[in-house]
PDB file of C-alpha atoms in Angstrom:
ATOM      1  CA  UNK T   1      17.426 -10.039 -12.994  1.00  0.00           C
ATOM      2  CA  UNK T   2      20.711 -11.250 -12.002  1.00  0.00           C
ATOM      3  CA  UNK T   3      20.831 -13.003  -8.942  1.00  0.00           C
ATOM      4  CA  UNK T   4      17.393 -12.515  -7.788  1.00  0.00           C
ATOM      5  CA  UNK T   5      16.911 -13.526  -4.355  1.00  0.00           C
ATOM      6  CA  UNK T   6      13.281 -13.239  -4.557  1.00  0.00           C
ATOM      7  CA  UNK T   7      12.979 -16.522  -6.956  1.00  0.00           C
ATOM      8  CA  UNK T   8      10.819 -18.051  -4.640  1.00  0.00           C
ATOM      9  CA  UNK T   9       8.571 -15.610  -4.313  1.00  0.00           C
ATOM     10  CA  UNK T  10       8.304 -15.758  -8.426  1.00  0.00           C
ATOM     11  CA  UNK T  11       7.452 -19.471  -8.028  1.00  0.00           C
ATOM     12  CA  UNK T  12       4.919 -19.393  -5.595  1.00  0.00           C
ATOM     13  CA  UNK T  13       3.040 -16.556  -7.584  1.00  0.00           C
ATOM     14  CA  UNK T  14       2.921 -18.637 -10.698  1.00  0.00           C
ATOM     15  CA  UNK T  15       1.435 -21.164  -9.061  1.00  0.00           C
ATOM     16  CA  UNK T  16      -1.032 -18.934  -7.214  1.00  0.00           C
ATOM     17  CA  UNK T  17      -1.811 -16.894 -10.322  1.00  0.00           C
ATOM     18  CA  UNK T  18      -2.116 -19.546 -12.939  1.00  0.00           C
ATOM     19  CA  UNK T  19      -5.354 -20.370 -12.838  1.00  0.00           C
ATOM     20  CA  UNK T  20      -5.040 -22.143 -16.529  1.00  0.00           C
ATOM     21  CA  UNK T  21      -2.580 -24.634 -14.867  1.00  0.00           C
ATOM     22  CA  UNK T  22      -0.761 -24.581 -18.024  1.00  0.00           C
ATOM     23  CA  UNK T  23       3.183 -25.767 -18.918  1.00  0.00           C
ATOM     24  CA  UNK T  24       4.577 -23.231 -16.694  1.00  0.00           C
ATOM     25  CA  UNK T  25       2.664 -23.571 -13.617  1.00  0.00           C
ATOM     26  CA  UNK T  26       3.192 -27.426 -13.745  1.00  0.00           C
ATOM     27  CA  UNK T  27       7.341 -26.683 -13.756  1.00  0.00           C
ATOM     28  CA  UNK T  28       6.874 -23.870 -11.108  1.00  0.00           C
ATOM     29  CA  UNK T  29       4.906 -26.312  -9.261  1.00  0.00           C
ATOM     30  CA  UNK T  30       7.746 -29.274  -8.988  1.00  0.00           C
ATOM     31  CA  UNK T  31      10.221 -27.096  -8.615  1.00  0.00           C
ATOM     32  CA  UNK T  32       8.559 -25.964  -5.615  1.00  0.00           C
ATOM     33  CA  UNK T  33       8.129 -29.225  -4.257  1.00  0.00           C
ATOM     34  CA  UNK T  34      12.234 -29.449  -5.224  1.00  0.00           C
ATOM     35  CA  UNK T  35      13.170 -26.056  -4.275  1.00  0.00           C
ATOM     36  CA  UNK T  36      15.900 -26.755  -1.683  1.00  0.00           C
ATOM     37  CA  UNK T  37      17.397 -29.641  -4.475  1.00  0.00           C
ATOM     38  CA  UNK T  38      17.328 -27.255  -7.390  1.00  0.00           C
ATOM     39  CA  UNK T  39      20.968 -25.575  -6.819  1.00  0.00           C
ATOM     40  CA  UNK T  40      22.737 -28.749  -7.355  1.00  0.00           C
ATOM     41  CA  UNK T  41      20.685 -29.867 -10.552  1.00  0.00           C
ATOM     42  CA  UNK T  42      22.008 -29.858 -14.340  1.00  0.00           C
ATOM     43  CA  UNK T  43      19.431 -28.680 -16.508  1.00  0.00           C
ATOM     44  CA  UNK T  44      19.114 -31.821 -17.897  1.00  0.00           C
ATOM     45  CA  UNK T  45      18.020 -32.872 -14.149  1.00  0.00           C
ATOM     46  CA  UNK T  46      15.691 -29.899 -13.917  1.00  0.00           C
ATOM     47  CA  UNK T  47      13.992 -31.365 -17.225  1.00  0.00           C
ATOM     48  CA  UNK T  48      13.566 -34.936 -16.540  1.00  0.00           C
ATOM     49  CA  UNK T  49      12.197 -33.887 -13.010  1.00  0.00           C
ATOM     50  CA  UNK T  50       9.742 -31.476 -14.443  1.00  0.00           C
ATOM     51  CA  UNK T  51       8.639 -34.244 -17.161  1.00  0.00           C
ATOM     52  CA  UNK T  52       9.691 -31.090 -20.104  1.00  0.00           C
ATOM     53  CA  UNK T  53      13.292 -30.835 -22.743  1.00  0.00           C
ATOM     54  CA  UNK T  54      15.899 -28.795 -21.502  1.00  0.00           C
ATOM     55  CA  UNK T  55      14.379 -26.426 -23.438  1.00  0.00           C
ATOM     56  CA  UNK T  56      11.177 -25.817 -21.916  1.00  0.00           C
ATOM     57  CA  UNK T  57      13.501 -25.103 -18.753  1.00  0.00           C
ATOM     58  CA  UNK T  58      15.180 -22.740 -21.040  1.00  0.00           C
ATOM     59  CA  UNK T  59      12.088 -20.978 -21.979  1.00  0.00           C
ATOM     60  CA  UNK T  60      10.692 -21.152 -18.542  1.00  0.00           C
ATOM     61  CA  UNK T  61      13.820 -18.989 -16.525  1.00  0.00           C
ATOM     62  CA  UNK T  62      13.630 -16.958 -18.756  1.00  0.00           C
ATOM     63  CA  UNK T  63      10.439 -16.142 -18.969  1.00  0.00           C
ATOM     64  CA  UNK T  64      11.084 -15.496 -15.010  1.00  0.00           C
ATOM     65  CA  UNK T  65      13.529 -12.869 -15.747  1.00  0.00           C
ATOM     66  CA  UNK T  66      16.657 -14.917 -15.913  1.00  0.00           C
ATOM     67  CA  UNK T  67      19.682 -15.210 -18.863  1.00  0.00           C
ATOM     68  CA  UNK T  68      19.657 -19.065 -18.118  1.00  0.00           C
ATOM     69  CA  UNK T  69      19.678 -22.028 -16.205  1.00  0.00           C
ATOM     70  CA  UNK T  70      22.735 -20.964 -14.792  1.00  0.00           C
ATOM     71  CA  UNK T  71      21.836 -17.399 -13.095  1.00  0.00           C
ATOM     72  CA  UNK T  72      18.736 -19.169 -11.829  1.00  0.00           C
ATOM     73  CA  UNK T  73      20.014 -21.786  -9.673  1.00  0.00           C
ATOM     74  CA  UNK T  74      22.654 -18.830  -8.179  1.00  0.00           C
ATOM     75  CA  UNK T  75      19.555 -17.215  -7.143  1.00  0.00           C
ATOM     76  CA  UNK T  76      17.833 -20.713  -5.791  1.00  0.00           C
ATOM     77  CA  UNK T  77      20.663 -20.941  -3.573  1.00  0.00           C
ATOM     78  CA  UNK T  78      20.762 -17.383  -2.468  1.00  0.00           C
ATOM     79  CA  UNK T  79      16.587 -17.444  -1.567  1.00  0.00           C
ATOM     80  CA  UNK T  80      17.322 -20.563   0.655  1.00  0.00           C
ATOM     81  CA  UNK T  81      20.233 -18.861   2.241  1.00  0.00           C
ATOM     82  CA  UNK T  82      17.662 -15.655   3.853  1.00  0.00           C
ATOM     83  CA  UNK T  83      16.601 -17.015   6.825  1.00  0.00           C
ATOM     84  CA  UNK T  84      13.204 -16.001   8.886  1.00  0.00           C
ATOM     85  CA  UNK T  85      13.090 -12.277   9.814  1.00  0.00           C
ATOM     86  CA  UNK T  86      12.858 -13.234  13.712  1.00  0.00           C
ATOM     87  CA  UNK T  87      15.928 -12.845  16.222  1.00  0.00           C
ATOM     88  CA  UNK T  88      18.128 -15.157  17.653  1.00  0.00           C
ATOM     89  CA  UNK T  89      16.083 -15.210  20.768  1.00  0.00           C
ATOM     90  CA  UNK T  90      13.010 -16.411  18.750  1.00  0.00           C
ATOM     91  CA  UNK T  91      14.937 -18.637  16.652  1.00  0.00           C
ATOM     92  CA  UNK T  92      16.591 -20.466  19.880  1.00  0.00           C
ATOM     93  CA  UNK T  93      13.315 -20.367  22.080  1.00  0.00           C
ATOM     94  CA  UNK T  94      12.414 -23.197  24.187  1.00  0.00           C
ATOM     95  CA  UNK T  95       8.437 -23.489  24.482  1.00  0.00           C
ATOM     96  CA  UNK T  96       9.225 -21.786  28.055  1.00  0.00           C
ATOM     97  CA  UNK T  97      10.220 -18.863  26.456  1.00  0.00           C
ATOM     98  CA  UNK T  98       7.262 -18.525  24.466  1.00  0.00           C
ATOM     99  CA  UNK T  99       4.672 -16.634  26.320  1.00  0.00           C
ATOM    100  CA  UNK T 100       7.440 -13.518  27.376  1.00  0.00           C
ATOM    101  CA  UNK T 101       8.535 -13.309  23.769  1.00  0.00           C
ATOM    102  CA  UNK T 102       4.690 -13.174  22.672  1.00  0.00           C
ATOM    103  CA  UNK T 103       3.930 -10.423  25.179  1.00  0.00           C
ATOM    104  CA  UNK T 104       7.056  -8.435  24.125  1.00  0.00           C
ATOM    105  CA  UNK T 105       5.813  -8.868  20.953  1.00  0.00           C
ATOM    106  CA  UNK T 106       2.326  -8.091  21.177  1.00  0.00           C
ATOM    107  CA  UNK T 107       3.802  -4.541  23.077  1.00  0.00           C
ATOM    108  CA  UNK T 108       5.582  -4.001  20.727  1.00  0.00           C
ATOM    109  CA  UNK T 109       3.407  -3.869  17.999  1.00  0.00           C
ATOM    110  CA  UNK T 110       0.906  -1.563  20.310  1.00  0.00           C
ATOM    111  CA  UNK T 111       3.653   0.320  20.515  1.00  0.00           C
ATOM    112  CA  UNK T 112       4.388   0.571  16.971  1.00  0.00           C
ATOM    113  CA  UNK T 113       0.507   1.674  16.651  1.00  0.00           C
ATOM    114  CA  UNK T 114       0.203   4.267  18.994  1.00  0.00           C
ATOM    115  CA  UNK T 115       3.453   6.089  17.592  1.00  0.00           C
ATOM    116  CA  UNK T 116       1.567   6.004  13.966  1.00  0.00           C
ATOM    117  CA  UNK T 117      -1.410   7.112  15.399  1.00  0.00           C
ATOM    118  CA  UNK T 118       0.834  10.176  17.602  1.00  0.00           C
ATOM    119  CA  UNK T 119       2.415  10.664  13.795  1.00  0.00           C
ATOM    120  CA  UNK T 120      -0.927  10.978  12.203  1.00  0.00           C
ATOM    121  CA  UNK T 121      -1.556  14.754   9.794  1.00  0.00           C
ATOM    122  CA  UNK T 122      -5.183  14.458   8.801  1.00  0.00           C
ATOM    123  CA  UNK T 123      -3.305  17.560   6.654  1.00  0.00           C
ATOM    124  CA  UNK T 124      -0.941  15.215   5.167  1.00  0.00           C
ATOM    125  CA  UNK T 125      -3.550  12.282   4.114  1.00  0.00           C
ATOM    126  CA  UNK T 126      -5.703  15.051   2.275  1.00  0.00           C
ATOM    127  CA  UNK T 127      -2.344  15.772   0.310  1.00  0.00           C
ATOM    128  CA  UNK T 128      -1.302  12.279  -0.515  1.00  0.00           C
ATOM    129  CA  UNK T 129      -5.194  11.383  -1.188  1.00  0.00           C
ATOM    130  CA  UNK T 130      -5.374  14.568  -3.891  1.00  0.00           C
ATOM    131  CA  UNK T 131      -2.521  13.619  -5.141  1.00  0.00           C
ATOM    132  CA  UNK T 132      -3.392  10.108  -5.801  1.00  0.00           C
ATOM    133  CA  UNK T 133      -7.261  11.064  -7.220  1.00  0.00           C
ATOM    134  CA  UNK T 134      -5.559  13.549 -10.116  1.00  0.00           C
ATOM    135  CA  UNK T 135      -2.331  10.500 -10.577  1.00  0.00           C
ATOM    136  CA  UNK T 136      -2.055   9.410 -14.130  1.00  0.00           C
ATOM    137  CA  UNK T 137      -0.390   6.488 -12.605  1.00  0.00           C
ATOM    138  CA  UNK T 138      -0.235   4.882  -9.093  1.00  0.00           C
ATOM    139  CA  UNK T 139       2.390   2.597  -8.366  1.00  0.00           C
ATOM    140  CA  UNK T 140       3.517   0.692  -5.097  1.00  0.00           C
ATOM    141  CA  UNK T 141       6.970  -0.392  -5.026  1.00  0.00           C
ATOM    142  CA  UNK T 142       8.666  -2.932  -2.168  1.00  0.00           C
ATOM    143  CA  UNK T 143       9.658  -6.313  -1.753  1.00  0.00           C
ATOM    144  CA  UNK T 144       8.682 -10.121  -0.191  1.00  0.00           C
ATOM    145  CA  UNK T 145       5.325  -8.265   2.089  1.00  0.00           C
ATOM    146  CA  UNK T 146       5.952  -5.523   0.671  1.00  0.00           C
ATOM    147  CA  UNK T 147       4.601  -6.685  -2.493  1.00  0.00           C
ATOM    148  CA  UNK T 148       1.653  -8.708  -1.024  1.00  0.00           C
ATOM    149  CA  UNK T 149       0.642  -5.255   0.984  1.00  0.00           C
ATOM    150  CA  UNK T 150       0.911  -3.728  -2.522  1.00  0.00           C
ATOM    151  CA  UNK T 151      -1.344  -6.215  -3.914  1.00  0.00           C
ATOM    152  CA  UNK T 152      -3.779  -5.116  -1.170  1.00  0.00           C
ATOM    153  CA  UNK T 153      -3.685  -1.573  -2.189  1.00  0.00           C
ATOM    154  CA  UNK T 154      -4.184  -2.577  -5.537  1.00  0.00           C
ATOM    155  CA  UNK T 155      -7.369  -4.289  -5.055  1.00  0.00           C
ATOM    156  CA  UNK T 156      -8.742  -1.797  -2.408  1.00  0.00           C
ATOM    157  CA  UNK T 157      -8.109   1.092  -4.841  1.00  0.00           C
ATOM    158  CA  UNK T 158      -9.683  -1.102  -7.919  1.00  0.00           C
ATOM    159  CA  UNK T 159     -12.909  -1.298  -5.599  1.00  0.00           C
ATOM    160  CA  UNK T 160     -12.607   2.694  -5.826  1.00  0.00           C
ATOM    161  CA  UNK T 161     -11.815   2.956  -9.511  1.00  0.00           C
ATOM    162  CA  UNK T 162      -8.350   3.687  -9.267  1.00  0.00           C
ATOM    163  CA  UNK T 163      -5.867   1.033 -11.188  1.00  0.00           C
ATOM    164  CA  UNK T 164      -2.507   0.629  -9.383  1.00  0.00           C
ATOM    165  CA  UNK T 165       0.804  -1.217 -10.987  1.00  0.00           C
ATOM    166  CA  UNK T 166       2.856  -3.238  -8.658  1.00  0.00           C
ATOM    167  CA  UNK T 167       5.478  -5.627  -9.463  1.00  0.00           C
ATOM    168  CA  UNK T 168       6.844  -8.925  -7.965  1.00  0.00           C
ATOM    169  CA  UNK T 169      10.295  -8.925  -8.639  1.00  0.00           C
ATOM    170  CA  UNK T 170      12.922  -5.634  -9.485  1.00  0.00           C
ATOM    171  CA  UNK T 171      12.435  -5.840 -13.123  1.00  0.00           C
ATOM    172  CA  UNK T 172       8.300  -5.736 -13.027  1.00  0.00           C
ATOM    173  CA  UNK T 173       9.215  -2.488 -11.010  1.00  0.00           C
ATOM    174  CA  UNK T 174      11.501  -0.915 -13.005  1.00  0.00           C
ATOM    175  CA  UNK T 175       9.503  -1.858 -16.340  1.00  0.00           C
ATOM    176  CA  UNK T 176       6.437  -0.014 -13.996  1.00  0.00           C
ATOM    177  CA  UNK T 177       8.862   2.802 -13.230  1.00  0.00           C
ATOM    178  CA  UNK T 178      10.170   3.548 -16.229  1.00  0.00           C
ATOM    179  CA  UNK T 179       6.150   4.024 -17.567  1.00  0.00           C
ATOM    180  CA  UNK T 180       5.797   7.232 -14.764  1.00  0.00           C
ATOM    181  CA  UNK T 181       5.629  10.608 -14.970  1.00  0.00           C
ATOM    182  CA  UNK T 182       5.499  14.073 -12.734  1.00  0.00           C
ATOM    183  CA  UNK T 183       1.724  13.236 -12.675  1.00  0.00           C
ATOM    184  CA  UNK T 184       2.415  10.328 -11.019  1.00  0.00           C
ATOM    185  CA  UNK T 185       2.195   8.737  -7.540  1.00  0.00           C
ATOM    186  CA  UNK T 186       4.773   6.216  -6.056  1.00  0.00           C
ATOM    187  CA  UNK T 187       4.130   4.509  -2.852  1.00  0.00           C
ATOM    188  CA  UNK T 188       7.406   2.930  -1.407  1.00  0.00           C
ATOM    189  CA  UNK T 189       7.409   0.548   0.980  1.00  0.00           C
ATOM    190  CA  UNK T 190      10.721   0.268   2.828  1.00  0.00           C
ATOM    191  CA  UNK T 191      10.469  -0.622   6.882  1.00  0.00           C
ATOM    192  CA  UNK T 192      14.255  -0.432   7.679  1.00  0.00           C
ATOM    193  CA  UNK T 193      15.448   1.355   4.032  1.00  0.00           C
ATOM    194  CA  UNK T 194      16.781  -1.613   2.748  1.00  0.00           C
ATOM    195  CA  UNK T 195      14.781  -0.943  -0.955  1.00  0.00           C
ATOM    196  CA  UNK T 196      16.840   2.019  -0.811  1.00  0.00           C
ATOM    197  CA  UNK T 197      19.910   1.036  -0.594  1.00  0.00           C
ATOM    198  CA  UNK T 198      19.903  -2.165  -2.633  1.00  0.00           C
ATOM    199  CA  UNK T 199      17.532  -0.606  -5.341  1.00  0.00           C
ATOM    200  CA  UNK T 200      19.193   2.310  -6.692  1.00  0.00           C
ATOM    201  CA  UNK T 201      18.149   2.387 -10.180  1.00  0.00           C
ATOM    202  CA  UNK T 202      14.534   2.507  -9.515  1.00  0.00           C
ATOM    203  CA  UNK T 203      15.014   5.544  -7.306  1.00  0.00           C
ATOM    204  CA  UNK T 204      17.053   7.308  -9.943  1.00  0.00           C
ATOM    205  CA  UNK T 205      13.904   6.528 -12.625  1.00  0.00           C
ATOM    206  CA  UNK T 206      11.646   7.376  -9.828  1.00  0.00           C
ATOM    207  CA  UNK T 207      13.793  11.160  -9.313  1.00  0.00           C
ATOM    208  CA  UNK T 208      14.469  11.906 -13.060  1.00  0.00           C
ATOM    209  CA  UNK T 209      10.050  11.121 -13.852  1.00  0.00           C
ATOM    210  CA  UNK T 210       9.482  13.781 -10.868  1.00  0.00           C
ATOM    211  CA  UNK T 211       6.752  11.101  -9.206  1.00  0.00           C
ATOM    212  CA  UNK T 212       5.527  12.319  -6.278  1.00  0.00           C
ATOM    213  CA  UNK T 213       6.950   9.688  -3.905  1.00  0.00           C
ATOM    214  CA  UNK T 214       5.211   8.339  -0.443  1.00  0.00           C
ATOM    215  CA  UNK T 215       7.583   6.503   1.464  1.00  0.00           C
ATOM    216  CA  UNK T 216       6.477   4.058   4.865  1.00  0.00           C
ATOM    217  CA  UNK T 217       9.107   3.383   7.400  1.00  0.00           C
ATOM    218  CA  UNK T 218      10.063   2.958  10.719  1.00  0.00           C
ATOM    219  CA  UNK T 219      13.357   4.764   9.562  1.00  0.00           C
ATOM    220  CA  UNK T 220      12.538   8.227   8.959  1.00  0.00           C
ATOM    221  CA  UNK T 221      16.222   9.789   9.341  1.00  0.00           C
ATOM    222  CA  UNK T 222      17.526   8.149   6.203  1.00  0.00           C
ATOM    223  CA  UNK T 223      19.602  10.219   4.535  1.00  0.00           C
ATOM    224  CA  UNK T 224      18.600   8.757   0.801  1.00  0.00           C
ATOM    225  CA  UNK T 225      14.817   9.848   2.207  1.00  0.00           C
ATOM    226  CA  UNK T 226      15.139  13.282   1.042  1.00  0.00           C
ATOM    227  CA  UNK T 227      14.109  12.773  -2.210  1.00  0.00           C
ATOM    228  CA  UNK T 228      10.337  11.596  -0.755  1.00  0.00           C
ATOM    229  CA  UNK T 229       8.058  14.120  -0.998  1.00  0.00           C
ATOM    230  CA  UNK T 230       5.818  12.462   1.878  1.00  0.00           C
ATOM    231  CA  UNK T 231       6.930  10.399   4.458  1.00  0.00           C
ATOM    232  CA  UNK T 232       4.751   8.228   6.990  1.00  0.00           C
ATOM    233  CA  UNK T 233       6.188   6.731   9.998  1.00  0.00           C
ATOM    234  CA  UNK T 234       4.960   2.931  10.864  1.00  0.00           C
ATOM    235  CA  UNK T 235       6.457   2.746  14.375  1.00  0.00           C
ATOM    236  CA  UNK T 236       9.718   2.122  15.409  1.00  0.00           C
ATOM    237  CA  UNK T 237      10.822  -1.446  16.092  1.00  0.00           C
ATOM    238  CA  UNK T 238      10.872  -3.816  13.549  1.00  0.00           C
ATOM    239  CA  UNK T 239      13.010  -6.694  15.940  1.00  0.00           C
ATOM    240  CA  UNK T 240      10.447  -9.522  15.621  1.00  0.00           C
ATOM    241  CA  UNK T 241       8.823  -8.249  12.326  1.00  0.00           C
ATOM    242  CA  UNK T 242       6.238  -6.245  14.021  1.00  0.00           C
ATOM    243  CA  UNK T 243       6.483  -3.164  11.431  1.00  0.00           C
ATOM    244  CA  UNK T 244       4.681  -5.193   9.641  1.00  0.00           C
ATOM    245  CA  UNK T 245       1.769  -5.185  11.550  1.00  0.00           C
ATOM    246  CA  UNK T 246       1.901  -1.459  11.962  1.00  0.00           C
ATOM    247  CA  UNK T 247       2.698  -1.138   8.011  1.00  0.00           C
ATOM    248  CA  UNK T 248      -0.923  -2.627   7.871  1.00  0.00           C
ATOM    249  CA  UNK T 249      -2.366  -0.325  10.359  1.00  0.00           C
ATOM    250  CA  UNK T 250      -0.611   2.796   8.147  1.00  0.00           C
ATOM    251  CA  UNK T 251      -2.120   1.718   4.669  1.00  0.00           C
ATOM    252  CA  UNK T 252      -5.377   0.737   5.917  1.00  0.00           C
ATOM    253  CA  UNK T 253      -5.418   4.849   7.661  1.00  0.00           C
ATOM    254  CA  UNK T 254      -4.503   5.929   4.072  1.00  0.00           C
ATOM    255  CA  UNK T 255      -7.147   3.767   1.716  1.00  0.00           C
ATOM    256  CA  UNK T 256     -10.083   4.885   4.631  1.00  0.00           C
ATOM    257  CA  UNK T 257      -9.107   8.591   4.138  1.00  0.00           C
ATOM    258  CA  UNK T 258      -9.435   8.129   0.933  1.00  0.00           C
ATOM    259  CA  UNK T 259     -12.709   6.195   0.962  1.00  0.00           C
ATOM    260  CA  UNK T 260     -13.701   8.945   3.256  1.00  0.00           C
ATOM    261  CA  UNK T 261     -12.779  11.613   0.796  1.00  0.00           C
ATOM    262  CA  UNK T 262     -13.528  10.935  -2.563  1.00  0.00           C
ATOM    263  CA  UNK T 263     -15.719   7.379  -2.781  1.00  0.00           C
ATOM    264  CA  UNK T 264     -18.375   7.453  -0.303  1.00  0.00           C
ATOM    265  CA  UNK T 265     -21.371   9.322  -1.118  1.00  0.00           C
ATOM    266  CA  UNK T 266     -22.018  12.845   0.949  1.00  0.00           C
TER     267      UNK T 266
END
């Protein structure tokens, strides 16, 4: 996992998940509180911070994915260095400004809606929903809310006896991807195509398995789209993050037609 920006994302999932509260939630859980200090520590500060040896740091990154102390603080520093997915207009706003950029951004997103709804093939959910019913495997694949709207998938589709795999990090997903096979189902979550540029190994796993791949996007002319079997269009803007909202709107269309076809009794 070299140089995983996402690091943070790792910690606070620990911490979330750990419901033992055992060694390595109480070093995720300092380090956390120590995030922003952590790219200028030795490991030997790490450990007497965290109360552990140098080795329990050891054992720690890497059970996070990383080759040592070293390539984890790189990708501390990187995860502090992506800043909030608003514009410069939101991030210089004055509280006068607040109310227009709200109501641009509440039009937006009702924008975003209604060109999901205008984009909607009752034809196309029956496909994706068949093909997800007779999947050997149903994985969702994306990044930062990405991942937590895969999450929600995977407990909707529990509730309807169908197991999905989704991963926090790049290497959960490519251990996932590598499991797949032409029987099964990918759901790809990528608003702008970022995944697919910066993620190239998964989609080459992804092609050479023959998954049938559904991608979400506001970005439907990528060229690296062509390998997607389905495609379905969350809006168009994403300025102020509100593809996200519509991202919501999109799955939430795709687990009801599937409730719809194959859970609820007739």
């Amino acid at each position: 996992m070299s140089n995983n920006p996402f690091v943070l994302n790792q910690l606070l999932h620990l911490t979330n998940e750990n419901y033992q509260k055992d060694a390595n939630y109480a070093i995720a859980k300092i380090m956390l509180d120590h995030f922003h200090e952590l790219p200028q520590m030795t490991i030997q500060e790490a450990a007497d911070l965290c109360f552990v040896s140098t080795a329990s740091i050891s054992r720690f990154v890497r059970y996070l994915g990383y080759s040592g102390f070293s390539e984890f603080k790189i990708s501390c520093e990187k995860s502090i260095g992506i800043e909030a997915d608003y514009s410069n207009e939101v991030k210089k706003a004055g509280k006068e400004d607040l109310l227009p950029i709200y109501s641009r951004f509440t039009e937006q997103v009702l924008q975003n809606i209604e060109i999901s709804f205008k984009n909607l093939d009752i034809e196309q959910l029956d496909r994706i929903c068949i093909r997800m019913k007779s999947a050997d495997r149903i994985a969702v694949f994306g990044l930062e809310f990405s991942s937590l709207i895969g999450e929600h998938i995977q407990s909707r589709l529990a509730r309807m006896g169908k197991i999905v795999d989704t991963g926090l990090d790049l290497n959960e997903q490519i251990e996932i991807a590598s499991r797949l096979t032409e029987h099964s189902v990918v759901l790809l979550i990528t608003m702008e195509g970022g995944y697919l540029y910066r993620n190239s190994d998964i989609l080459d796993i992804l092609e050479k398995a023959g998954c049938y791949t559904i991608v979400f996007t506001i970005n439907p002319q990528i060229k690296l789209l062509q390998f997607a079997d389905e495609i379905l269009v969350c809006g168009h803007a994403n300025y102020n993050t509100e593809a996200r909202v519509s991202l919501l709107y999109e799955v939430e269309m795709l687990l009801m037609h599937y409730s719809i076809s194959f859970f609820q009794n007739h």
